[in-house]
Amino acid sequence: MPQRIDGSGETIRFTFEGREIAARAGDTIAAALIAAGETATRQSVVSGAPRGPFCMMGVCFECLVEIDGVPNRQACMIEAAPGITVTRQTADEVVA
Ligand code: FES
Protein backbone atom coordinates (compact mmCIF):
# COMPACT_ATOMS: atom_id res chain seq x y z
CA MET A 1 0.00 0.00 0.00
CA PRO A 2 1.48 3.37 -0.97
CA GLN A 3 2.04 5.79 1.90
CA ARG A 4 2.70 9.50 2.12
CA ILE A 5 6.25 10.61 2.85
CA ASP A 6 5.32 13.45 5.19
CA GLY A 7 2.23 14.90 6.87
CA SER A 8 2.48 18.54 5.87
CA GLY A 9 0.04 20.52 3.74
CA GLU A 10 -3.47 21.86 3.99
CA THR A 11 -6.16 19.17 4.17
CA ILE A 12 -9.12 19.37 1.80
CA ARG A 13 -12.06 16.98 1.59
CA PHE A 14 -14.15 15.58 -1.23
CA THR A 15 -16.35 12.53 -1.64
CA PHE A 16 -15.73 9.35 -3.61
CA GLU A 17 -18.64 6.93 -3.92
CA GLY A 18 -20.18 8.67 -0.91
CA ARG A 19 -17.04 8.26 1.24
CA GLU A 20 -15.28 11.37 2.51
CA ILE A 21 -11.68 11.48 1.26
CA ALA A 22 -9.05 13.71 2.86
CA ALA A 23 -6.48 15.06 0.42
CA ARG A 24 -3.68 17.56 0.59
CA ALA A 25 -3.90 20.76 -1.37
CA GLY A 26 -2.17 20.04 -4.67
CA ASP A 27 -2.92 16.31 -4.72
CA THR A 28 -4.44 14.94 -7.87
CA ILE A 29 -7.69 13.08 -7.35
CA ALA A 30 -5.94 9.80 -8.22
CA ALA A 31 -3.15 10.39 -5.69
CA ALA A 32 -5.68 11.20 -2.97
CA LEU A 33 -7.73 8.10 -3.76
CA ILE A 34 -4.71 5.81 -3.73
CA ALA A 35 -3.55 7.32 -0.42
CA ALA A 36 -7.03 6.59 0.96
CA GLY A 37 -6.87 2.95 -0.20
CA GLU A 38 -9.27 3.38 -3.13
CA THR A 39 -7.55 1.73 -6.08
CA ALA A 40 -10.51 0.98 -8.40
CA THR A 41 -11.70 4.11 -10.21
CA ARG A 42 -13.59 2.62 -13.14
CA GLN A 43 -14.91 -0.55 -14.70
CA SER A 44 -13.62 -2.20 -17.85
CA VAL A 45 -16.05 -1.57 -20.73
CA VAL A 46 -15.41 -5.12 -21.95
CA SER A 47 -15.75 -7.21 -18.79
CA GLY A 48 -16.83 -4.82 -16.05
CA ALA A 49 -13.64 -5.69 -14.12
CA PRO A 50 -12.29 -3.02 -11.77
CA ARG A 51 -9.55 -0.81 -13.19
CA GLY A 52 -7.41 1.84 -11.50
CA PRO A 53 -4.70 4.45 -12.01
CA PHE A 54 -1.59 3.03 -13.65
CA CYS A 55 0.65 5.64 -15.31
CA MET A 56 -0.31 8.68 -13.18
CA MET A 57 0.66 10.97 -16.08
CA GLY A 58 -2.35 11.09 -18.39
CA VAL A 59 -1.39 8.37 -20.85
CA CYS A 60 -3.23 5.15 -19.98
CA PHE A 61 -6.78 6.43 -19.23
CA GLU A 62 -7.20 3.73 -16.57
CA CYS A 63 -8.14 6.38 -13.99
CA LEU A 64 -11.34 7.68 -15.58
CA VAL A 65 -13.92 8.89 -13.10
CA GLU A 66 -17.04 10.99 -13.03
CA ILE A 67 -16.55 14.38 -11.34
CA ASP A 68 -19.63 16.39 -10.37
CA GLY A 69 -21.66 14.48 -12.95
CA VAL A 70 -19.16 14.81 -15.81
CA PRO A 71 -17.81 11.44 -17.02
CA ASN A 72 -14.48 10.57 -18.68
CA ARG A 73 -12.30 12.74 -16.43
CA GLN A 74 -8.72 11.64 -15.82
CA ALA A 75 -8.27 11.49 -12.04
CA CYS A 76 -4.47 11.62 -12.36
CA MET A 77 -4.56 14.94 -14.22
CA ILE A 78 -7.10 16.84 -12.14
CA GLU A 79 -6.32 18.46 -8.82
CA ALA A 80 -8.58 17.55 -5.91
CA ALA A 81 -10.81 20.41 -4.83
CA PRO A 82 -12.89 20.89 -1.71
CA GLY A 83 -16.46 19.61 -1.99
CA ILE A 84 -16.29 17.87 -5.37
CA THR A 85 -18.22 14.64 -5.83
CA VAL A 86 -16.30 11.84 -7.53
CA THR A 87 -17.74 8.49 -8.57
CA ARG A 88 -16.38 5.44 -10.37
CA GLN A 89 -16.86 5.43 -14.12
CA THR A 90 -19.14 2.54 -14.90
CA ALA A 91 -18.89 0.22 -17.89
CA ASP A 92 -21.97 1.71 -19.53
CA GLU A 93 -20.44 5.19 -19.84
CA VAL A 94 -18.82 5.72 -23.25
CA VAL A 95 -15.22 6.97 -23.39
CA ALA A 96 -15.11 10.08 -25.58
S1 FES B 1 -3.41 6.91 -14.49
FE1 FES B 1 -2.94 6.79 -16.59
S2 FES B 1 -4.10 8.37 -17.48
FE2 FES B 1 -4.48 8.55 -15.37
mmCIF file with all atom_site columns, C-alpha atoms and ligand atoms in Angstrom:
data_model
loop_
_atom_site.group_PDB
_atom_site.id
_atom_site.type_symbol
_atom_site.label_atom_id
_atom_site.label_alt_id
_atom_site.label_comp_id
_atom_site.label_asym_id
_atom_site.label_entity_id
_atom_site.label_seq_id
_atom_site.pdbx_PDB_ins_code
_atom_site.Cartn_x
_atom_site.Cartn_y
_atom_site.Cartn_z
_atom_site.occupancy
_atom_site.B_iso_or_equiv
_atom_site.pdbx_formal_charge
_atom_site.auth_seq_id
_atom_site.auth_comp_id
_atom_site.auth_asym_id
_atom_site.auth_atom_id
_atom_site.pdbx_PDB_model_num
ATOM   1   C  CA  . MET A 1 1  ? 0.000   0.000  0.000   1.00 0.00 ? 1  MET A CA  1
ATOM   2   C  CA  . PRO A 1 2  ? 1.483   3.374  -0.971  1.00 0.00 ? 2  PRO A CA  1
ATOM   3   C  CA  . GLN A 1 3  ? 2.038   5.792  1.904   1.00 0.00 ? 3  GLN A CA  1
ATOM   4   C  CA  . ARG A 1 4  ? 2.697   9.501  2.122   1.00 0.00 ? 4  ARG A CA  1
ATOM   5   C  CA  . ILE A 1 5  ? 6.254   10.613 2.846   1.00 0.00 ? 5  ILE A CA  1
ATOM   6   C  CA  . ASP A 1 6  ? 5.316   13.448 5.195   1.00 0.00 ? 6  ASP A CA  1
ATOM   7   C  CA  . GLY A 1 7  ? 2.232   14.897 6.866   1.00 0.00 ? 7  GLY A CA  1
ATOM   8   C  CA  . SER A 1 8  ? 2.482   18.539 5.866   1.00 0.00 ? 8  SER A CA  1
ATOM   9   C  CA  . GLY A 1 9  ? 0.044   20.521 3.739   1.00 0.00 ? 9  GLY A CA  1
ATOM   10  C  CA  . GLU A 1 10 ? -3.474  21.858 3.992   1.00 0.00 ? 10 GLU A CA  1
ATOM   11  C  CA  . THR A 1 11 ? -6.157  19.169 4.165   1.00 0.00 ? 11 THR A CA  1
ATOM   12  C  CA  . ILE A 1 12 ? -9.120  19.369 1.799   1.00 0.00 ? 12 ILE A CA  1
ATOM   13  C  CA  . ARG A 1 13 ? -12.061 16.982 1.589   1.00 0.00 ? 13 ARG A CA  1
ATOM   14  C  CA  . PHE A 1 14 ? -14.153 15.578 -1.226  1.00 0.00 ? 14 PHE A CA  1
ATOM   15  C  CA  . THR A 1 15 ? -16.353 12.529 -1.639  1.00 0.00 ? 15 THR A CA  1
ATOM   16  C  CA  . PHE A 1 16 ? -15.730 9.352  -3.614  1.00 0.00 ? 16 PHE A CA  1
ATOM   17  C  CA  . GLU A 1 17 ? -18.637 6.928  -3.917  1.00 0.00 ? 17 GLU A CA  1
ATOM   18  C  CA  . GLY A 1 18 ? -20.175 8.671  -0.912  1.00 0.00 ? 18 GLY A CA  1
ATOM   19  C  CA  . ARG A 1 19 ? -17.042 8.256  1.240   1.00 0.00 ? 19 ARG A CA  1
ATOM   20  C  CA  . GLU A 1 20 ? -15.281 11.369 2.511   1.00 0.00 ? 20 GLU A CA  1
ATOM   21  C  CA  . ILE A 1 21 ? -11.684 11.483 1.259   1.00 0.00 ? 21 ILE A CA  1
ATOM   22  C  CA  . ALA A 1 22 ? -9.050  13.708 2.858   1.00 0.00 ? 22 ALA A CA  1
ATOM   23  C  CA  . ALA A 1 23 ? -6.481  15.061 0.416   1.00 0.00 ? 23 ALA A CA  1
ATOM   24  C  CA  . ARG A 1 24 ? -3.680  17.559 0.591   1.00 0.00 ? 24 ARG A CA  1
ATOM   25  C  CA  . ALA A 1 25 ? -3.899  20.758 -1.371  1.00 0.00 ? 25 ALA A CA  1
ATOM   26  C  CA  . GLY A 1 26 ? -2.169  20.035 -4.672  1.00 0.00 ? 26 GLY A CA  1
ATOM   27  C  CA  . ASP A 1 27 ? -2.924  16.307 -4.720  1.00 0.00 ? 27 ASP A CA  1
ATOM   28  C  CA  . THR A 1 28 ? -4.440  14.937 -7.873  1.00 0.00 ? 28 THR A CA  1
ATOM   29  C  CA  . ILE A 1 29 ? -7.690  13.078 -7.351  1.00 0.00 ? 29 ILE A CA  1
ATOM   30  C  CA  . ALA A 1 30 ? -5.942  9.804  -8.221  1.00 0.00 ? 30 ALA A CA  1
ATOM   31  C  CA  . ALA A 1 31 ? -3.154  10.390 -5.688  1.00 0.00 ? 31 ALA A CA  1
ATOM   32  C  CA  . ALA A 1 32 ? -5.677  11.204 -2.968  1.00 0.00 ? 32 ALA A CA  1
ATOM   33  C  CA  . LEU A 1 33 ? -7.733  8.101  -3.764  1.00 0.00 ? 33 LEU A CA  1
ATOM   34  C  CA  . ILE A 1 34 ? -4.709  5.810  -3.727  1.00 0.00 ? 34 ILE A CA  1
ATOM   35  C  CA  . ALA A 1 35 ? -3.549  7.324  -0.415  1.00 0.00 ? 35 ALA A CA  1
ATOM   36  C  CA  . ALA A 1 36 ? -7.029  6.592  0.956   1.00 0.00 ? 36 ALA A CA  1
ATOM   37  C  CA  . GLY A 1 37 ? -6.865  2.955  -0.203  1.00 0.00 ? 37 GLY A CA  1
ATOM   38  C  CA  . GLU A 1 38 ? -9.268  3.380  -3.131  1.00 0.00 ? 38 GLU A CA  1
ATOM   39  C  CA  . THR A 1 39 ? -7.547  1.733  -6.082  1.00 0.00 ? 39 THR A CA  1
ATOM   40  C  CA  . ALA A 1 40 ? -10.507 0.979  -8.400  1.00 0.00 ? 40 ALA A CA  1
ATOM   41  C  CA  . THR A 1 41 ? -11.697 4.107  -10.209 1.00 0.00 ? 41 THR A CA  1
ATOM   42  C  CA  . ARG A 1 42 ? -13.589 2.623  -13.143 1.00 0.00 ? 42 ARG A CA  1
ATOM   43  C  CA  . GLN A 1 43 ? -14.908 -0.554 -14.697 1.00 0.00 ? 43 GLN A CA  1
ATOM   44  C  CA  . SER A 1 44 ? -13.617 -2.195 -17.855 1.00 0.00 ? 44 SER A CA  1
ATOM   45  C  CA  . VAL A 1 45 ? -16.045 -1.565 -20.727 1.00 0.00 ? 45 VAL A CA  1
ATOM   46  C  CA  . VAL A 1 46 ? -15.413 -5.118 -21.953 1.00 0.00 ? 46 VAL A CA  1
ATOM   47  C  CA  . SER A 1 47 ? -15.754 -7.215 -18.795 1.00 0.00 ? 47 SER A CA  1
ATOM   48  C  CA  . GLY A 1 48 ? -16.828 -4.816 -16.054 1.00 0.00 ? 48 GLY A CA  1
ATOM   49  C  CA  . ALA A 1 49 ? -13.638 -5.687 -14.123 1.00 0.00 ? 49 ALA A CA  1
ATOM   50  C  CA  . PRO A 1 50 ? -12.294 -3.021 -11.773 1.00 0.00 ? 50 PRO A CA  1
ATOM   51  C  CA  . ARG A 1 51 ? -9.552  -0.810 -13.186 1.00 0.00 ? 51 ARG A CA  1
ATOM   52  C  CA  . GLY A 1 52 ? -7.414  1.841  -11.498 1.00 0.00 ? 52 GLY A CA  1
ATOM   53  C  CA  . PRO A 1 53 ? -4.700  4.454  -12.006 1.00 0.00 ? 53 PRO A CA  1
ATOM   54  C  CA  . PHE A 1 54 ? -1.586  3.032  -13.652 1.00 0.00 ? 54 PHE A CA  1
ATOM   55  C  CA  . CYS A 1 55 ? 0.650   5.639  -15.309 1.00 0.00 ? 55 CYS A CA  1
ATOM   56  C  CA  . MET A 1 56 ? -0.309  8.681  -13.182 1.00 0.00 ? 56 MET A CA  1
ATOM   57  C  CA  . MET A 1 57 ? 0.659   10.967 -16.079 1.00 0.00 ? 57 MET A CA  1
ATOM   58  C  CA  . GLY A 1 58 ? -2.347  11.092 -18.394 1.00 0.00 ? 58 GLY A CA  1
ATOM   59  C  CA  . VAL A 1 59 ? -1.395  8.368  -20.851 1.00 0.00 ? 59 VAL A CA  1
ATOM   60  C  CA  . CYS A 1 60 ? -3.234  5.147  -19.985 1.00 0.00 ? 60 CYS A CA  1
ATOM   61  C  CA  . PHE A 1 61 ? -6.776  6.432  -19.230 1.00 0.00 ? 61 PHE A CA  1
ATOM   62  C  CA  . GLU A 1 62 ? -7.198  3.734  -16.571 1.00 0.00 ? 62 GLU A CA  1
ATOM   63  C  CA  . CYS A 1 63 ? -8.135  6.380  -13.989 1.00 0.00 ? 63 CYS A CA  1
ATOM   64  C  CA  . LEU A 1 64 ? -11.338 7.679  -15.585 1.00 0.00 ? 64 LEU A CA  1
ATOM   65  C  CA  . VAL A 1 65 ? -13.924 8.889  -13.097 1.00 0.00 ? 65 VAL A CA  1
ATOM   66  C  CA  . GLU A 1 66 ? -17.045 10.989 -13.033 1.00 0.00 ? 66 GLU A CA  1
ATOM   67  C  CA  . ILE A 1 67 ? -16.553 14.378 -11.342 1.00 0.00 ? 67 ILE A CA  1
ATOM   68  C  CA  . ASP A 1 68 ? -19.629 16.386 -10.368 1.00 0.00 ? 68 ASP A CA  1
ATOM   69  C  CA  . GLY A 1 69 ? -21.664 14.477 -12.947 1.00 0.00 ? 69 GLY A CA  1
ATOM   70  C  CA  . VAL A 1 70 ? -19.164 14.813 -15.806 1.00 0.00 ? 70 VAL A CA  1
ATOM   71  C  CA  . PRO A 1 71 ? -17.810 11.436 -17.024 1.00 0.00 ? 71 PRO A CA  1
ATOM   72  C  CA  . ASN A 1 72 ? -14.483 10.574 -18.685 1.00 0.00 ? 72 ASN A CA  1
ATOM   73  C  CA  . ARG A 1 73 ? -12.296 12.744 -16.432 1.00 0.00 ? 73 ARG A CA  1
ATOM   74  C  CA  . GLN A 1 74 ? -8.718  11.644 -15.819 1.00 0.00 ? 74 GLN A CA  1
ATOM   75  C  CA  . ALA A 1 75 ? -8.273  11.490 -12.040 1.00 0.00 ? 75 ALA A CA  1
ATOM   76  C  CA  . CYS A 1 76 ? -4.471  11.616 -12.361 1.00 0.00 ? 76 CYS A CA  1
ATOM   77  C  CA  . MET A 1 77 ? -4.556  14.942 -14.221 1.00 0.00 ? 77 MET A CA  1
ATOM   78  C  CA  . ILE A 1 78 ? -7.102  16.841 -12.136 1.00 0.00 ? 78 ILE A CA  1
ATOM   79  C  CA  . GLU A 1 79 ? -6.322  18.459 -8.817  1.00 0.00 ? 79 GLU A CA  1
ATOM   80  C  CA  . ALA A 1 80 ? -8.578  17.547 -5.913  1.00 0.00 ? 80 ALA A CA  1
ATOM   81  C  CA  . ALA A 1 81 ? -10.812 20.412 -4.834  1.00 0.00 ? 81 ALA A CA  1
ATOM   82  C  CA  . PRO A 1 82 ? -12.892 20.888 -1.711  1.00 0.00 ? 82 PRO A CA  1
ATOM   83  C  CA  . GLY A 1 83 ? -16.461 19.606 -1.991  1.00 0.00 ? 83 GLY A CA  1
ATOM   84  C  CA  . ILE A 1 84 ? -16.290 17.871 -5.369  1.00 0.00 ? 84 ILE A CA  1
ATOM   85  C  CA  . THR A 1 85 ? -18.222 14.644 -5.828  1.00 0.00 ? 85 THR A CA  1
ATOM   86  C  CA  . VAL A 1 86 ? -16.300 11.842 -7.528  1.00 0.00 ? 86 VAL A CA  1
ATOM   87  C  CA  . THR A 1 87 ? -17.742 8.489  -8.570  1.00 0.00 ? 87 THR A CA  1
ATOM   88  C  CA  . ARG A 1 88 ? -16.380 5.444  -10.373 1.00 0.00 ? 88 ARG A CA  1
ATOM   89  C  CA  . GLN A 1 89 ? -16.864 5.431  -14.117 1.00 0.00 ? 89 GLN A CA  1
ATOM   90  C  CA  . THR A 1 90 ? -19.137 2.540  -14.896 1.00 0.00 ? 90 THR A CA  1
ATOM   91  C  CA  . ALA A 1 91 ? -18.886 0.222  -17.888 1.00 0.00 ? 91 ALA A CA  1
ATOM   92  C  CA  . ASP A 1 92 ? -21.972 1.706  -19.535 1.00 0.00 ? 92 ASP A CA  1
ATOM   93  C  CA  . GLU A 1 93 ? -20.439 5.192  -19.839 1.00 0.00 ? 93 GLU A CA  1
ATOM   94  C  CA  . VAL A 1 94 ? -18.823 5.719  -23.248 1.00 0.00 ? 94 VAL A CA  1
ATOM   95  C  CA  . VAL A 1 95 ? -15.224 6.972  -23.391 1.00 0.00 ? 95 VAL A CA  1
ATOM   96  C  CA  . ALA A 1 96 ? -15.114 10.080 -25.577 1.00 0.00 ? 96 ALA A CA  1
HETATM 97  S  S1  . FES B 2 .  ? -3.407  6.909  -14.490 1.00 0.00 ? 1  FES B S1  1
HETATM 98  FE FE1 . FES B 2 .  ? -2.935  6.793  -16.590 1.00 0.00 ? 1  FES B FE1 1
HETATM 99  S  S2  . FES B 2 .  ? -4.096  8.372  -17.481 1.00 0.00 ? 1  FES B S2  1
HETATM 100 FE FE2 . FES B 2 .  ? -4.485  8.552  -15.368 1.00 0.00 ? 1  FES B FE2 1
#
